[in-house]
Amino acid sequence: MIDNKENFYKNIIENSNSVIFKTDNNGKITFINKNALQLLEYDLEQLLDTQCYNNIFSHNVSKNEVKTIIKDFTSNKIQNCQALLYSVTNSGEYK
C-alpha cells in the first residue's frame, strides 16, 4: 500500500506542469522535476548539488532572501509560502 502511495505522489511531482525542486538546509538542490529542467533548459547534472540561488532564481531576489526562506521552512517558522520569483533559463532568458 505504501509503495502505491509513494509511486502515486512521485508520478504527480514528476509530471507536474509546475517547477518543483527540493533543497537541503543550505539551499543546495537535491531534487528537481522534469518540467523544471525543460522550462529552465538545464540538464539534471547542471543543477543537482548546486546552490538554487546561483542558477534558478533571478537577480531580483538576493541570496540572503533565498537563504532566509529556506532556513524558515526547515526550522518550521513558516508552514507555507508563496513568492513570485522569476527564473533564469540556461540561455539567460527570464521566465
PDB file of N, CA and C in Angstrom:
ATOM      1  N   MET A   1       0.817  -1.193   0.000  1.00  0.00           N
ATOM      2  CA  MET A   1       0.000   0.000   0.000  1.00  0.00           C
ATOM      3  C   MET A   1       0.864   1.261   0.000  1.00  0.00           C
ATOM      4  N   ILE A   2       1.923   1.281   0.818  1.00  0.00           N
ATOM      5  CA  ILE A   2       2.791   2.450   0.885  1.00  0.00           C
ATOM      6  C   ILE A   2       3.501   2.664  -0.446  1.00  0.00           C
ATOM      7  N   ASP A   3       3.945   1.596  -1.089  1.00  0.00           N
ATOM      8  CA  ASP A   3       4.603   1.726  -2.392  1.00  0.00           C
ATOM      9  C   ASP A   3       3.674   2.357  -3.412  1.00  0.00           C
ATOM     10  N   ASN A   4       2.395   2.000  -3.382  1.00  0.00           N
ATOM     11  CA  ASN A   4       1.437   2.584  -4.316  1.00  0.00           C
ATOM     12  C   ASN A   4       1.268   4.084  -4.070  1.00  0.00           C
ATOM     13  N   LYS A   5       1.173   4.483  -2.804  1.00  0.00           N
ATOM     14  CA  LYS A   5       1.043   5.907  -2.483  1.00  0.00           C
ATOM     15  C   LYS A   5       2.306   6.667  -2.883  1.00  0.00           C
ATOM     16  N   GLU A   6       3.446   6.075  -2.585  1.00  0.00           N
ATOM     17  CA  GLU A   6       4.711   6.721  -2.928  1.00  0.00           C
ATOM     18  C   GLU A   6       4.824   6.905  -4.443  1.00  0.00           C
ATOM     19  N   ASN A   7       4.492   5.881  -5.191  1.00  0.00           N
ATOM     20  CA  ASN A   7       4.529   5.975  -6.653  1.00  0.00           C
ATOM     21  C   ASN A   7       3.519   6.983  -7.175  1.00  0.00           C
ATOM     22  N   PHE A   8       2.347   7.043  -6.549  1.00  0.00           N
ATOM     23  CA  PHE A   8       1.314   7.983  -6.944  1.00  0.00           C
ATOM     24  C   PHE A   8       1.822   9.419  -6.819  1.00  0.00           C
ATOM     25  N   TYR A   9       2.380   9.769  -5.651  1.00  0.00           N
ATOM     26  CA  TYR A   9       2.869  11.126  -5.423  1.00  0.00           C
ATOM     27  C   TYR A   9       4.110  11.431  -6.251  1.00  0.00           C
ATOM     28  N   LYS A  10       4.966  10.454  -6.409  1.00  0.00           N
ATOM     29  CA  LYS A  10       6.152  10.635  -7.247  1.00  0.00           C
ATOM     30  C   LYS A  10       5.735  10.951  -8.682  1.00  0.00           C
ATOM     31  N   ASN A  11       4.724  10.259  -9.173  1.00  0.00           N
ATOM     32  CA  ASN A  11       4.218  10.482 -10.520  1.00  0.00           C
ATOM     33  C   ASN A  11       3.643  11.894 -10.665  1.00  0.00           C
ATOM     34  N   ILE A  12       2.920  12.356  -9.657  1.00  0.00           N
ATOM     35  CA  ILE A  12       2.359  13.710  -9.684  1.00  0.00           C
ATOM     36  C   ILE A  12       3.484  14.745  -9.764  1.00  0.00           C
ATOM     37  N   ILE A  13       4.475  14.598  -8.928  1.00  0.00           N
ATOM     38  CA  ILE A  13       5.578  15.561  -8.899  1.00  0.00           C
ATOM     39  C   ILE A  13       6.354  15.542 -10.210  1.00  0.00           C
ATOM     40  N   GLU A  14       6.676  14.364 -10.696  1.00  0.00           N
ATOM     41  CA  GLU A  14       7.462  14.257 -11.929  1.00  0.00           C
ATOM     42  C   GLU A  14       6.707  14.773 -13.143  1.00  0.00           C
ATOM     43  N   ASN A  15       5.395  14.662 -13.161  1.00  0.00           N
ATOM     44  CA  ASN A  15       4.623  15.054 -14.333  1.00  0.00           C
ATOM     45  C   ASN A  15       3.876  16.371 -14.158  1.00  0.00           C
ATOM     46  N   SER A  16       4.159  17.064 -13.090  1.00  0.00           N
ATOM     47  CA  SER A  16       3.517  18.350 -12.823  1.00  0.00           C
ATOM     48  C   SER A  16       3.978  19.396 -13.828  1.00  0.00           C
ATOM     49  N   ASN A  17       3.086  20.321 -14.150  1.00  0.00           N
ATOM     50  CA  ASN A  17       3.460  21.449 -15.001  1.00  0.00           C
ATOM     51  C   ASN A  17       4.183  22.535 -14.225  1.00  0.00           C
ATOM     52  N   SER A  18       4.287  22.354 -12.920  1.00  0.00           N
ATOM     53  CA  SER A  18       4.959  23.330 -12.061  1.00  0.00           C
ATOM     54  C   SER A  18       6.443  23.018 -11.940  1.00  0.00           C
ATOM     55  N   VAL A  19       7.198  24.037 -11.589  1.00  0.00           N
ATOM     56  CA  VAL A  19       8.608  23.846 -11.267  1.00  0.00           C
ATOM     57  C   VAL A  19       8.668  23.403  -9.817  1.00  0.00           C
ATOM     58  N   ILE A  20       9.171  22.204  -9.594  1.00  0.00           N
ATOM     59  CA  ILE A  20       9.268  21.663  -8.239  1.00  0.00           C
ATOM     60  C   ILE A  20      10.708  21.229  -8.006  1.00  0.00           C
ATOM     61  N   PHE A  21      11.280  21.739  -6.937  1.00  0.00           N
ATOM     62  CA  PHE A  21      12.615  21.300  -6.572  1.00  0.00           C
ATOM     63  C   PHE A  21      12.743  21.255  -5.061  1.00  0.00           C
ATOM     64  N   LYS A  22      13.731  20.513  -4.593  1.00  0.00           N
ATOM     65  CA  LYS A  22      13.969  20.359  -3.160  1.00  0.00           C
ATOM     66  C   LYS A  22      15.417  20.746  -2.891  1.00  0.00           C
ATOM     67  N   THR A  23      15.620  21.412  -1.769  1.00  0.00           N
ATOM     68  CA  THR A  23      16.979  21.785  -1.382  1.00  0.00           C
ATOM     69  C   THR A  23      17.291  21.244   0.005  1.00  0.00           C
ATOM     70  N   ASP A  24      18.570  21.215   0.315  1.00  0.00           N
ATOM     71  CA  ASP A  24      18.950  20.910   1.692  1.00  0.00           C
ATOM     72  C   ASP A  24      18.893  22.215   2.490  1.00  0.00           C
ATOM     73  N   ASN A  25      19.318  22.183   3.725  1.00  0.00           N
ATOM     74  CA  ASN A  25      19.234  23.365   4.593  1.00  0.00           C
ATOM     75  C   ASN A  25      20.083  24.532   4.123  1.00  0.00           C
ATOM     76  N   ASN A  26      21.033  24.262   3.250  1.00  0.00           N
ATOM     77  CA  ASN A  26      21.921  25.314   2.759  1.00  0.00           C
ATOM     78  C   ASN A  26      21.543  25.825   1.381  1.00  0.00           C
ATOM     79  N   GLY A  27      20.439  25.347   0.830  1.00  0.00           N
ATOM     80  CA  GLY A  27      19.998  25.804  -0.481  1.00  0.00           C
ATOM     81  C   GLY A  27      20.550  25.014  -1.640  1.00  0.00           C
ATOM     82  N   LYS A  28      21.228  23.897  -1.358  1.00  0.00           N
ATOM     83  CA  LYS A  28      21.775  23.062  -2.423  1.00  0.00           C
ATOM     84  C   LYS A  28      20.656  22.175  -2.979  1.00  0.00           C
ATOM     85  N   ILE A  29      20.507  22.157  -4.290  1.00  0.00           N
ATOM     86  CA  ILE A  29      19.431  21.397  -4.931  1.00  0.00           C
ATOM     87  C   ILE A  29      19.688  19.903  -4.799  1.00  0.00           C
ATOM     88  N   THR A  30      18.703  19.203  -4.235  1.00  0.00           N
ATOM     89  CA  THR A  30      18.807  17.754  -4.075  1.00  0.00           C
ATOM     90  C   THR A  30      17.829  17.008  -4.978  1.00  0.00           C
ATOM     91  N   PHE A  31      16.831  17.734  -5.510  1.00  0.00           N
ATOM     92  CA  PHE A  31      15.852  17.155  -6.439  1.00  0.00           C
ATOM     93  C   PHE A  31      15.271  18.278  -7.279  1.00  0.00           C
ATOM     94  N   ILE A  32      15.004  17.984  -8.544  1.00  0.00           N
ATOM     95  CA  ILE A  32      14.306  18.927  -9.413  1.00  0.00           C
ATOM     96  C   ILE A  32      13.520  18.114 -10.433  1.00  0.00           C
ATOM     97  N   ASN A  33      12.262  18.500 -10.666  1.00  0.00           N
ATOM     98  CA  ASN A  33      11.416  17.689 -11.547  1.00  0.00           C
ATOM     99  C   ASN A  33      11.707  17.970 -13.027  1.00  0.00           C
ATOM    100  N   LYS A  34      11.199  17.088 -13.883  1.00  0.00           N
ATOM    101  CA  LYS A  34      11.459  17.156 -15.327  1.00  0.00           C
ATOM    102  C   LYS A  34      10.980  18.463 -15.941  1.00  0.00           C
ATOM    103  N   ASN A  35       9.812  18.941 -15.523  1.00  0.00           N
ATOM    104  CA  ASN A  35       9.287  20.180 -16.085  1.00  0.00           C
ATOM    105  C   ASN A  35      10.219  21.347 -15.799  1.00  0.00           C
ATOM    106  N   ALA A  36      10.765  21.405 -14.616  1.00  0.00           N
ATOM    107  CA  ALA A  36      11.693  22.486 -14.276  1.00  0.00           C
ATOM    108  C   ALA A  36      12.919  22.430 -15.175  1.00  0.00           C
ATOM    109  N   LEU A  37      13.427  21.238 -15.393  1.00  0.00           N
ATOM    110  CA  LEU A  37      14.599  21.098 -16.256  1.00  0.00           C
ATOM    111  C   LEU A  37      14.299  21.553 -17.678  1.00  0.00           C
ATOM    112  N   GLN A  38      13.133  21.182 -18.188  1.00  0.00           N
ATOM    113  CA  GLN A  38      12.751  21.587 -19.547  1.00  0.00           C
ATOM    114  C   GLN A  38      12.536  23.097 -19.618  1.00  0.00           C
ATOM    115  N   LEU A  39      11.789  23.638 -18.679  1.00  0.00           N
ATOM    116  CA  LEU A  39      11.483  25.062 -18.680  1.00  0.00           C
ATOM    117  C   LEU A  39      12.742  25.909 -18.568  1.00  0.00           C
ATOM    118  N   LEU A  40      13.640  25.498 -17.700  1.00  0.00           N
ATOM    119  CA  LEU A  40      14.857  26.263 -17.450  1.00  0.00           C
ATOM    120  C   LEU A  40      15.999  25.909 -18.394  1.00  0.00           C
ATOM    121  N   GLU A  41      15.786  24.904 -19.243  1.00  0.00           N
ATOM    122  CA  GLU A  41      16.759  24.494 -20.260  1.00  0.00           C
ATOM    123  C   GLU A  41      18.077  24.008 -19.662  1.00  0.00           C
ATOM    124  N   TYR A  42      17.975  23.249 -18.578  1.00  0.00           N
ATOM    125  CA  TYR A  42      19.153  22.662 -17.937  1.00  0.00           C
ATOM    126  C   TYR A  42      19.069  21.146 -17.990  1.00  0.00           C
ATOM    127  N   ASP A  43      20.228  20.505 -17.904  1.00  0.00           N
ATOM    128  CA  ASP A  43      20.292  19.072 -17.671  1.00  0.00           C
ATOM    129  C   ASP A  43      20.378  18.856 -16.170  1.00  0.00           C
ATOM    130  N   LEU A  44      19.937  17.700 -15.711  1.00  0.00           N
ATOM    131  CA  LEU A  44      19.956  17.392 -14.281  1.00  0.00           C
ATOM    132  C   LEU A  44      21.348  17.596 -13.691  1.00  0.00           C
ATOM    133  N   GLU A  45      22.360  17.154 -14.396  1.00  0.00           N
ATOM    134  CA  GLU A  45      23.739  17.235 -13.896  1.00  0.00           C
ATOM    135  C   GLU A  45      24.197  18.680 -13.691  1.00  0.00           C
ATOM    136  N   GLN A  46      23.603  19.617 -14.437  1.00  0.00           N
ATOM    137  CA  GLN A  46      23.988  21.016 -14.304  1.00  0.00           C
ATOM    138  C   GLN A  46      23.430  21.657 -13.035  1.00  0.00           C
ATOM    139  N   LEU A  47      22.340  21.118 -12.501  1.00  0.00           N
ATOM    140  CA  LEU A  47      21.695  21.741 -11.345  1.00  0.00           C
ATOM    141  C   LEU A  47      21.842  20.955 -10.046  1.00  0.00           C
ATOM    142  N   LEU A  48      21.892  19.646 -10.134  1.00  0.00           N
ATOM    143  CA  LEU A  48      21.960  18.836  -8.924  1.00  0.00           C
ATOM    144  C   LEU A  48      23.213  19.185  -8.122  1.00  0.00           C
ATOM    145  N   ASP A  49      23.046  19.360  -6.839  1.00  0.00           N
ATOM    146  CA  ASP A  49      24.125  19.701  -5.903  1.00  0.00           C
ATOM    147  C   ASP A  49      24.693  21.102  -6.112  1.00  0.00           C
ATOM    148  N   THR A  50      23.918  21.989  -6.766  1.00  0.00           N
ATOM    149  CA  THR A  50      24.340  23.387  -6.891  1.00  0.00           C
ATOM    150  C   THR A  50      23.417  24.246  -6.034  1.00  0.00           C
ATOM    151  N   GLN A  51      23.819  25.453  -5.738  1.00  0.00           N
ATOM    152  CA  GLN A  51      23.020  26.362  -4.931  1.00  0.00           C
ATOM    153  C   GLN A  51      21.876  26.929  -5.769  1.00  0.00           C
ATOM    154  N   CYS A  52      20.654  26.833  -5.275  1.00  0.00           N
ATOM    155  CA  CYS A  52      19.489  27.280  -6.044  1.00  0.00           C
ATOM    156  C   CYS A  52      19.535  28.771  -6.341  1.00  0.00           C
ATOM    157  N   TYR A  53      20.141  29.559  -5.472  1.00  0.00           N
ATOM    158  CA  TYR A  53      20.176  30.993  -5.704  1.00  0.00           C
ATOM    159  C   TYR A  53      21.267  31.393  -6.695  1.00  0.00           C
ATOM    160  N   ASN A  54      22.101  30.443  -7.106  1.00  0.00           N
ATOM    161  CA  ASN A  54      23.115  30.748  -8.108  1.00  0.00           C
ATOM    162  C   ASN A  54      22.622  30.537  -9.531  1.00  0.00           C
ATOM    163  N   ASN A  55      21.571  29.732  -9.713  1.00  0.00           N
ATOM    164  CA  ASN A  55      21.198  29.418 -11.083  1.00  0.00           C
ATOM    165  C   ASN A  55      19.700  29.340 -11.352  1.00  0.00           C
ATOM    166  N   ILE A  56      18.852  29.193 -10.368  1.00  0.00           N
ATOM    167  CA  ILE A  56      17.418  29.110 -10.637  1.00  0.00           C
ATOM    168  C   ILE A  56      16.756  30.458 -10.464  1.00  0.00           C
ATOM    169  N   PHE A  57      17.071  31.164  -9.406  1.00  0.00           N
ATOM    170  CA  PHE A  57      16.402  32.432  -9.136  1.00  0.00           C
ATOM    171  C   PHE A  57      17.113  33.569  -9.850  1.00  0.00           C
ATOM    172  N   SER A  58      16.314  34.509 -10.315  1.00  0.00           N
ATOM    173  CA  SER A  58      16.901  35.669 -10.981  1.00  0.00           C
ATOM    174  C   SER A  58      17.487  36.605  -9.932  1.00  0.00           C
ATOM    175  N   HIS A  59      18.103  37.636 -10.411  1.00  0.00           N
ATOM    176  CA  HIS A  59      18.775  38.555  -9.505  1.00  0.00           C
ATOM    177  C   HIS A  59      17.828  39.529  -8.816  1.00  0.00           C
ATOM    178  N   ASN A  60      16.499  39.366  -9.035  1.00  0.00           N
ATOM    179  CA  ASN A  60      15.556  40.224  -8.313  1.00  0.00           C
ATOM    180  C   ASN A  60      15.354  39.732  -6.877  1.00  0.00           C
ATOM    181  N   VAL A  61      15.944  38.616  -6.542  1.00  0.00           N
ATOM    182  CA  VAL A  61      15.892  38.068  -5.187  1.00  0.00           C
ATOM    183  C   VAL A  61      17.329  37.838  -4.743  1.00  0.00           C
ATOM    184  N   SER A  62      17.682  38.365  -3.592  1.00  0.00           N
ATOM    185  CA  SER A  62      19.062  38.220  -3.131  1.00  0.00           C
ATOM    186  C   SER A  62      19.321  36.830  -2.573  1.00  0.00           C
ATOM    187  N   LYS A  63      20.579  36.472  -2.563  1.00  0.00           N
ATOM    188  CA  LYS A  63      21.000  35.189  -1.992  1.00  0.00           C
ATOM    189  C   LYS A  63      20.543  35.082  -0.541  1.00  0.00           C
ATOM    190  N   ASN A  64      20.648  36.166   0.203  1.00  0.00           N
ATOM    191  CA  ASN A  64      20.249  36.145   1.616  1.00  0.00           C
ATOM    192  C   ASN A  64      18.748  35.937   1.778  1.00  0.00           C
ATOM    193  N   GLU A  65      17.936  36.520   0.871  1.00  0.00           N
ATOM    194  CA  GLU A  65      16.486  36.318   0.935  1.00  0.00           C
ATOM    195  C   GLU A  65      16.136  34.847   0.712  1.00  0.00           C
ATOM    196  N   VAL A  66      16.774  34.226  -0.266  1.00  0.00           N
ATOM    197  CA  VAL A  66      16.519  32.808  -0.537  1.00  0.00           C
ATOM    198  C   VAL A  66      16.979  31.968   0.646  1.00  0.00           C
ATOM    199  N   LYS A  67      18.146  32.271   1.190  1.00  0.00           N
ATOM    200  CA  LYS A  67      18.640  31.536   2.360  1.00  0.00           C
ATOM    201  C   LYS A  67      17.671  31.647   3.535  1.00  0.00           C
ATOM    202  N   THR A  68      17.126  32.841   3.754  1.00  0.00           N
ATOM    203  CA  THR A  68      16.184  33.055   4.852  1.00  0.00           C
ATOM    204  C   THR A  68      14.916  32.230   4.652  1.00  0.00           C
ATOM    205  N   ILE A  69      14.388  32.213   3.434  1.00  0.00           N
ATOM    206  CA  ILE A  69      13.187  31.414   3.149  1.00  0.00           C
ATOM    207  C   ILE A  69      13.462  29.939   3.429  1.00  0.00           C
ATOM    208  N   ILE A  70      14.594  29.427   2.952  1.00  0.00           N
ATOM    209  CA  ILE A  70      14.942  28.014   3.169  1.00  0.00           C
ATOM    210  C   ILE A  70      15.106  27.734   4.662  1.00  0.00           C
ATOM    211  N   LYS A  71      15.795  28.608   5.373  1.00  0.00           N
ATOM    212  CA  LYS A  71      16.007  28.427   6.815  1.00  0.00           C
ATOM    213  C   LYS A  71      14.674  28.420   7.558  1.00  0.00           C
ATOM    214  N   ASP A  72      13.770  29.347   7.209  1.00  0.00           N
ATOM    215  CA  ASP A  72      12.476  29.412   7.879  1.00  0.00           C
ATOM    216  C   ASP A  72      11.631  28.173   7.614  1.00  0.00           C
ATOM    217  N   PHE A  73      11.695  27.642   6.388  1.00  0.00           N
ATOM    218  CA  PHE A  73      10.962  26.409   6.088  1.00  0.00           C
ATOM    219  C   PHE A  73      11.524  25.237   6.879  1.00  0.00           C
ATOM    220  N   THR A  74      12.842  25.104   6.872  1.00  0.00           N
ATOM    221  CA  THR A  74      13.443  23.940   7.518  1.00  0.00           C
ATOM    222  C   THR A  74      13.347  23.993   9.034  1.00  0.00           C
ATOM    223  N   SER A  75      13.182  25.185   9.606  1.00  0.00           N
ATOM    224  CA  SER A  75      13.036  25.288  11.062  1.00  0.00           C
ATOM    225  C   SER A  75      11.571  25.381  11.474  1.00  0.00           C
ATOM    226  N   ASN A  76      10.660  25.215  10.504  1.00  0.00           N
ATOM    227  CA  ASN A  76       9.216  25.259  10.738  1.00  0.00           C
ATOM    228  C   ASN A  76       8.722  26.603  11.263  1.00  0.00           C
ATOM    229  N   LYS A  77       9.465  27.674  11.005  1.00  0.00           N
ATOM    230  CA  LYS A  77       8.985  29.002  11.395  1.00  0.00           C
ATOM    231  C   LYS A  77       7.801  29.417  10.532  1.00  0.00           C
ATOM    232  N   ILE A  78       7.801  28.956   9.287  1.00  0.00           N
ATOM    233  CA  ILE A  78       6.669  29.204   8.405  1.00  0.00           C
ATOM    234  C   ILE A  78       6.207  27.874   7.844  1.00  0.00           C
ATOM    235  N   GLN A  79       4.925  27.728   7.667  1.00  0.00           N
ATOM    236  CA  GLN A  79       4.368  26.465   7.192  1.00  0.00           C
ATOM    237  C   GLN A  79       4.227  26.421   5.682  1.00  0.00           C
ATOM    238  N   ASN A  80       3.904  27.535   5.072  1.00  0.00           N
ATOM    239  CA  ASN A  80       3.841  27.577   3.622  1.00  0.00           C
ATOM    240  C   ASN A  80       4.100  29.000   3.175  1.00  0.00           C
ATOM    241  N   CYS A  81       4.504  29.125   1.949  1.00  0.00           N
ATOM    242  CA  CYS A  81       4.916  30.428   1.457  1.00  0.00           C
ATOM    243  C   CYS A  81       4.687  30.480  -0.044  1.00  0.00           C
ATOM    244  N   GLN A  82       4.243  31.615  -0.512  1.00  0.00           N
ATOM    245  CA  GLN A  82       4.158  31.843  -1.945  1.00  0.00           C
ATOM    246  C   GLN A  82       5.001  33.055  -2.262  1.00  0.00           C
ATOM    247  N   ALA A  83       5.777  32.940  -3.292  1.00  0.00           N
ATOM    248  CA  ALA A  83       6.604  34.070  -3.704  1.00  0.00           C
ATOM    249  C   ALA A  83       6.639  34.116  -5.218  1.00  0.00           C
ATOM    250  N   LEU A  84       6.639  35.304  -5.746  1.00  0.00           N
ATOM    251  CA  LEU A  84       6.770  35.470  -7.185  1.00  0.00           C
ATOM    252  C   LEU A  84       8.246  35.613  -7.487  1.00  0.00           C
ATOM    253  N   LEU A  85       8.799  34.592  -8.043  1.00  0.00           N
ATOM    254  CA  LEU A  85      10.209  34.583  -8.368  1.00  0.00           C
ATOM    255  C   LEU A  85      10.370  34.299  -9.852  1.00  0.00           C
ATOM    256  N   TYR A  86      11.154  35.103 -10.499  1.00  0.00           N
ATOM    257  CA  TYR A  86      11.448  34.842 -11.893  1.00  0.00           C
ATOM    258  C   TYR A  86      12.674  33.948 -11.957  1.00  0.00           C
ATOM    259  N   SER A  87      12.631  32.985 -12.842  1.00  0.00           N
ATOM    260  CA  SER A  87      13.750  32.094 -13.028  1.00  0.00           C
ATOM    261  C   SER A  87      14.505  32.484 -14.290  1.00  0.00           C
ATOM    262  N   VAL A  88      15.767  32.155 -14.309  1.00  0.00           N
ATOM    263  CA  VAL A  88      16.585  32.438 -15.461  1.00  0.00           C
ATOM    264  C   VAL A  88      16.947  31.118 -16.114  1.00  0.00           C
ATOM    265  N   THR A  89      16.672  31.016 -17.411  1.00  0.00           N
ATOM    266  CA  THR A  89      16.987  29.786 -18.141  1.00  0.00           C
ATOM    267  C   THR A  89      18.499  29.710 -18.369  1.00  0.00           C
ATOM    268  N   ASN A  90      18.932  28.565 -18.829  1.00  0.00           N
ATOM    269  CA  ASN A  90      20.348  28.351 -19.126  1.00  0.00           C
ATOM    270  C   ASN A  90      20.830  29.326 -20.185  1.00  0.00           C
ATOM    271  N   SER A  91      19.939  29.758 -21.069  1.00  0.00           N
ATOM    272  CA  SER A  91      20.323  30.703 -22.127  1.00  0.00           C
ATOM    273  C   SER A  91      20.188  32.160 -21.690  1.00  0.00           C
ATOM    274  N   GLY A  92      19.793  32.391 -20.428  1.00  0.00           N
ATOM    275  CA  GLY A  92      19.719  33.746 -19.894  1.00  0.00           C
ATOM    276  C   GLY A  92      18.348  34.401 -19.998  1.00  0.00           C
ATOM    277  N   GLU A  93      17.353  33.686 -20.498  1.00  0.00           N
ATOM    278  CA  GLU A  93      16.006  34.229 -20.626  1.00  0.00           C
ATOM    279  C   GLU A  93      15.286  34.155 -19.284  1.00  0.00           C
ATOM    280  N   TYR A  94      14.520  35.214 -18.956  1.00  0.00           N
ATOM    281  CA  TYR A  94      13.740  35.220 -17.716  1.00  0.00           C
ATOM    282  C   TYR A  94      12.382  34.590 -17.965  1.00  0.00           C
ATOM    283  N   LYS A  95      11.954  33.692 -17.074  1.00  0.00           N
ATOM    284  CA  LYS A  95      10.648  33.062 -17.177  1.00  0.00           C
ATOM    285  C   LYS A  95       9.935  33.165 -15.855  1.00  0.00           C
TER     286      LYS A  95
END
